């Protein structure tokens, strides 16, 4: 040790004692904690009473201290298997955790105060040391800011100096959440392959979910995305548990007959929101990838049954695709994936330990549908893309979270399409994302992809950024940029961007510079920043109107409810073609231009936005609309498949915005009688749903349903004659069309469809009933999936739903019984959806009440279960009343989703007034923006119905009289 590091003997002894305590303290706490606190309500050990000083002028941490690494030891006091003599509920668990954290940081600007972030933790101790001189600096007090900053303020007895390195050790106590937040507890019932006497016993696990701002709820930290550091982690846990973390396991050591500690190798430099660990009894299916083992964990019975194999096998192929595309290897030395029974989000990209909801990772042959496989591969592809976009290179602040999410979404389309080309995921996902973004971005209450950082400060404001605009619009805009500059050039820029910013944080301007460099190298002409700033820094998108009579092209901000002239201007890339020419390209940079290139000289039609590469809508003069719709009715194959869907979508939404007559939109559905492709049908069904929502409580619904039944009958008969209800087409897009045909025919009352669905469901009920009678004699329970194979997995969701809708109490209670007995997540999802399909309001009300009991409906499924009820016309009012009565509970997971879905039918003045009162009377939290959007959309709906109801009724009556 150099002389300048010399300290007094007293200080040296104190430091040695502290160091030993830091290493051994967690063991001591482990042994003594339960004895000391078993009958106590835990409180902090404050040396000074907490105070709440005025917050600093900004919400962000000061940048005078920069973290380098953390050394963290955490002990979750949780039984994985509850010992004999304890009932086994969470009430019998000590749902708490303790920990010691030492953060090493360097000072870049002199300061007398250390600021960290901490929430719902009892923090004490506080030993600050200069790591070079070993000088200990007094922490005068620890102050918790009980406000939106979550600051943990520590005034010091001596200033920290610029250029010096320090460490800060803190002890803390927290609670393990039962609400899927931060470090949370999850439960499941033990099943096969456990011994018979242990089946159906409740098991527990602990897991983390920290994005965006919950790391501070697990340990005190610099909890902002640009405060990256290396993490050295050890977890003290009950013996026999499987512990996973961000890094590879370094080793485990026994503490006593009940406890052991597992230590992990250091992580790469990463943001705090990626910190993760789990404690469970899960087992894994392992696959080799290069010099690394990919381990996919699940409940032991799911692993033993092979439900993890598809995910495990496809993961390596997806990794290989990304490594080749980016020319950068996966950076961690381990990759674990785990299927959790409970998780607030669909999946989370924690570096080295990706967590998933069970249904998004597990695939069961002959039970899960083939379309479920599409969902699994797409979600895995999304999370793996984050290992580069988000984990390796991270946005500077949450206002640009689209740099993570939009790129992961876009890249997942490419990757999933590469490994499962028959699924045609790329074109389907592109349209789904495009249409979802268009819907929300057509409102004044939308937001830019990159709002000012000052507008995204609190946790609520940050959480609101994780929405359709960020994911779907972001992906659409990225795809548009790739099309403009060329995919080869685009990927060249992306590779350099990722390579040069490894383990760093970026702004959109950094990305534009690298794509621009690639454009310049390839002799391109796109001004990337100029173009992309128009799409990322302002809300909304344009409608481009092409007048083929005079050759005029105009752009204006597309909104459902605003006819005022907007000053917004976009750089609009237009790819167009005619029926007598090849595709051409034009960049619209002004409000309006007139050019002979867009004049129809020989009666040809013009079609713009070929294959929907641009993020905008297209309107035409009525003559060109007529030519396009006539082409669709006579020979739709002349129009590219994606554009057949987009023409319908544009027509309906232009009608909603009162830019074209509503009859033009309805006319665009006539050709469907001769259409069997999925994309046009999907677009039509989705857009006609708006008409259903607006009119299914009025006299318009009768003739409208008759028309819809007539339009779908040919498609229904096509698949009935081709495959029937017992087989499915080989082509995945045809499988989607088959499901659409059955669902749309049954939901619109086609007698043959309803009778067939009811008959198949009744046969299943009969078989299960007989099985129950036989098995109950042997005191064993039936499994729902043991005989449900008579209904093809692809068709179960639609058959279950339509049969329950057509049936009564007997059919509903059978579905509920099967939901309770099956352990397969895919089957549970089918049945949970079916329970919302009944037309009996008293059964729907019972189902809503079940969502308040986590033993019946898991918390992560509450929001989707309620929204399923709300989509049912018989349940919409029930759901609206229910969420208002139980807002605090039901909004814990998916408050924005609830508002978006439950209010979709709102088109009456009293509903608007209720919604406005709801905005005033309730603490909306992250759902505040969703409520504003719902209010705006409801006003649009009221006005639209008032103006168009008679016209729509007359159109449907006229069509049915032909």
Short mmCIF file of N, CA, C and O in Angstrom, two decimals, residues 20-66:
data_model
loop_
_atom_site.label_atom_id
_atom_site.label_comp_id
_atom_site.label_asym_id
_atom_site.label_seq_id
_atom_site.Cartn_x
_atom_site.Cartn_y
_atom_site.Cartn_z
N UNK A 20 -14.93 -6.56 7.13
CA UNK A 20 -15.33 -7.91 7.57
C UNK A 20 -16.83 -7.96 7.77
O UNK A 20 -17.52 -8.91 7.39
N UNK A 21 -17.37 -6.89 8.37
CA UNK A 21 -18.82 -6.85 8.59
C UNK A 21 -19.58 -6.88 7.28
O UNK A 21 -20.62 -7.51 7.17
N UNK A 22 -19.05 -6.15 6.28
CA UNK A 22 -19.73 -6.11 4.99
C UNK A 22 -19.80 -7.49 4.37
O UNK A 22 -20.76 -7.84 3.71
N UNK A 23 -18.73 -8.28 4.58
CA UNK A 23 -18.70 -9.63 4.00
C UNK A 23 -19.55 -10.58 4.83
O UNK A 23 -20.31 -11.38 4.31
N UNK A 24 -19.41 -10.47 6.14
CA UNK A 24 -20.06 -11.45 7.01
C UNK A 24 -21.43 -10.99 7.51
O UNK A 24 -22.23 -11.80 7.95
N UNK A 25 -21.68 -9.70 7.39
CA UNK A 25 -22.91 -9.16 7.97
C UNK A 25 -24.16 -9.78 7.41
O UNK A 25 -25.13 -10.02 8.13
N UNK A 26 -24.12 -10.03 6.14
CA UNK A 26 -25.33 -10.60 5.52
C UNK A 26 -25.63 -11.98 6.06
O UNK A 26 -26.78 -12.37 6.22
N UNK A 27 -24.56 -12.72 6.40
CA UNK A 27 -24.75 -14.05 6.98
C UNK A 27 -25.35 -13.93 8.37
O UNK A 27 -26.28 -14.65 8.73
N UNK A 28 -24.83 -12.98 9.13
CA UNK A 28 -25.36 -12.75 10.48
C UNK A 28 -26.83 -12.36 10.41
O UNK A 28 -27.65 -12.87 11.17
N UNK A 29 -27.13 -11.45 9.51
CA UNK A 29 -28.53 -11.03 9.36
C UNK A 29 -29.41 -12.21 8.99
O UNK A 29 -30.53 -12.34 9.46
N UNK A 30 -28.90 -13.06 8.13
CA UNK A 30 -29.67 -14.22 7.69
C UNK A 30 -30.04 -15.10 8.86
O UNK A 30 -31.19 -15.54 9.01
N UNK A 31 -29.07 -15.37 9.72
CA UNK A 31 -29.30 -16.29 10.84
C UNK A 31 -30.22 -15.67 11.88
O UNK A 31 -31.10 -16.32 12.43
N UNK A 32 -30.02 -14.36 12.15
CA UNK A 32 -30.73 -13.72 13.24
C UNK A 32 -32.03 -13.06 12.85
O UNK A 32 -32.89 -12.82 13.69
N UNK A 33 -32.17 -12.74 11.58
CA UNK A 33 -33.27 -11.86 11.16
C UNK A 33 -34.63 -12.43 11.55
O UNK A 33 -35.46 -11.75 12.13
N UNK A 34 -34.87 -13.71 11.22
CA UNK A 34 -36.20 -14.27 11.47
C UNK A 34 -36.52 -14.34 12.95
O UNK A 34 -37.64 -14.09 13.38
N UNK A 35 -35.51 -14.71 13.75
CA UNK A 35 -35.72 -14.79 15.19
C UNK A 35 -36.05 -13.43 15.77
O UNK A 35 -36.96 -13.25 16.56
N UNK A 36 -35.29 -12.44 15.34
CA UNK A 36 -35.43 -11.11 15.90
C UNK A 36 -36.70 -10.41 15.46
O UNK A 36 -37.23 -9.54 16.16
N UNK A 37 -37.20 -10.74 14.29
CA UNK A 37 -38.29 -9.95 13.72
C UNK A 37 -39.55 -10.76 13.47
O UNK A 37 -40.48 -10.26 12.88
N UNK A 38 -39.59 -12.00 13.93
CA UNK A 38 -40.71 -12.86 13.55
C UNK A 38 -42.05 -12.30 14.00
O UNK A 38 -43.07 -12.49 13.34
N UNK A 39 -42.09 -11.61 15.13
CA UNK A 39 -43.36 -11.07 15.64
C UNK A 39 -43.41 -9.55 15.63
O UNK A 39 -44.18 -8.93 16.34
N UNK A 40 -42.54 -8.97 14.80
CA UNK A 40 -42.46 -7.51 14.79
C UNK A 40 -42.90 -6.94 13.46
O UNK A 40 -42.73 -7.57 12.43
N UNK A 41 -43.45 -5.75 13.50
CA UNK A 41 -43.61 -4.96 12.28
C UNK A 41 -42.34 -4.17 12.09
O UNK A 41 -42.00 -3.31 12.89
N UNK A 42 -41.63 -4.44 11.02
CA UNK A 42 -40.29 -3.88 10.86
C UNK A 42 -40.33 -2.37 10.67
O UNK A 42 -41.17 -1.83 9.97
N UNK A 43 -39.40 -1.72 11.30
CA UNK A 43 -39.19 -0.29 11.11
C UNK A 43 -37.72 -0.06 10.82
O UNK A 43 -36.89 -0.94 10.99
N UNK A 44 -37.42 1.13 10.40
CA UNK A 44 -36.03 1.46 10.08
C UNK A 44 -35.23 1.63 11.37
O UNK A 44 -35.77 1.69 12.46
N UNK A 45 -33.88 1.74 11.17
CA UNK A 45 -33.02 2.05 12.31
C UNK A 45 -32.46 3.45 12.12
O UNK A 45 -31.27 3.63 11.94
N UNK A 46 -33.31 4.45 12.10
CA UNK A 46 -32.81 5.79 11.80
C UNK A 46 -31.98 6.36 12.94
O UNK A 46 -32.34 6.25 14.10
N UNK A 47 -30.87 6.94 12.55
CA UNK A 47 -30.07 7.69 13.52
C UNK A 47 -30.66 9.10 13.68
O UNK A 47 -30.59 9.70 14.74
N UNK A 48 -31.19 9.59 12.56
CA UNK A 48 -31.81 10.92 12.56
C UNK A 48 -33.21 10.79 12.01
O UNK A 48 -33.47 9.99 11.11
N UNK A 49 -34.17 11.53 12.54
CA UNK A 49 -35.54 11.47 12.00
C UNK A 49 -35.56 11.92 10.56
O UNK A 49 -34.89 12.88 10.19
N UNK A 50 -36.32 11.20 9.70
CA UNK A 50 -36.37 11.59 8.29
C UNK A 50 -37.06 12.94 8.12
O UNK A 50 -38.01 13.27 8.82
N UNK A 51 -36.56 13.70 7.19
CA UNK A 51 -37.18 14.99 6.87
C UNK A 51 -37.44 15.05 5.39
O UNK A 51 -36.96 14.23 4.62
N UNK A 52 -38.22 16.00 4.97
CA UNK A 52 -38.55 16.16 3.55
C UNK A 52 -38.20 17.57 3.12
O UNK A 52 -39.04 18.47 3.13
N UNK A 53 -36.95 17.80 2.75
CA UNK A 53 -36.56 19.15 2.31
C UNK A 53 -37.14 19.46 0.95
O UNK A 53 -37.63 18.58 0.25
N UNK A 54 -37.09 20.71 0.59
CA UNK A 54 -37.56 21.10 -0.74
C UNK A 54 -36.70 20.40 -1.80
O UNK A 54 -35.49 20.30 -1.65
N UNK A 55 -37.32 19.88 -2.86
CA UNK A 55 -36.55 19.15 -3.87
C UNK A 55 -35.65 20.09 -4.66
O UNK A 55 -35.89 21.30 -4.71
N UNK A 56 -34.60 19.56 -5.25
CA UNK A 56 -33.75 20.37 -6.12
C UNK A 56 -34.58 20.92 -7.27
O UNK A 56 -35.70 20.47 -7.53
N UNK A 57 -34.04 21.87 -8.01
CA UNK A 57 -34.81 22.51 -9.07
C UNK A 57 -35.19 21.57 -10.21
O UNK A 57 -36.10 21.88 -10.96
N UNK A 58 -34.49 20.44 -10.34
CA UNK A 58 -34.83 19.49 -11.39
C UNK A 58 -35.05 18.12 -10.77
O UNK A 58 -34.60 17.85 -9.66
N UNK A 59 -35.74 17.24 -11.52
CA UNK A 59 -36.04 15.91 -11.02
C UNK A 59 -34.86 14.97 -11.17
O UNK A 59 -34.79 13.94 -10.50
N UNK A 60 -33.94 15.27 -12.04
CA UNK A 60 -32.83 14.38 -12.34
C UNK A 60 -31.73 14.47 -11.29
O UNK A 60 -31.54 15.49 -10.65
N UNK A 61 -30.99 13.38 -11.16
CA UNK A 61 -29.83 13.38 -10.29
C UNK A 61 -28.78 14.37 -10.80
O UNK A 61 -28.61 14.51 -12.01
N UNK A 62 -28.06 15.03 -9.89
CA UNK A 62 -26.94 15.86 -10.36
C UNK A 62 -25.87 14.97 -10.98
O UNK A 62 -25.74 13.79 -10.64
N UNK A 63 -25.10 15.52 -11.89
CA UNK A 63 -24.09 14.74 -12.61
C UNK A 63 -22.69 14.95 -12.05
O UNK A 63 -21.70 14.81 -12.76
N UNK A 64 -22.59 15.23 -10.76
CA UNK A 64 -21.27 15.42 -10.18
C UNK A 64 -20.61 14.12 -9.75
O UNK A 64 -19.40 14.06 -9.53
N UNK A 65 -21.40 13.06 -9.61
CA UNK A 65 -20.89 11.74 -9.24
C UNK A 65 -21.32 10.72 -10.29
O UNK A 65 -22.50 10.66 -10.65
N UNK A 66 -20.39 9.92 -10.78
CA UNK A 66 -20.67 8.94 -11.83
C UNK A 66 -20.32 7.54 -11.31
O UNK A 66 -19.16 7.28 -10.94
#
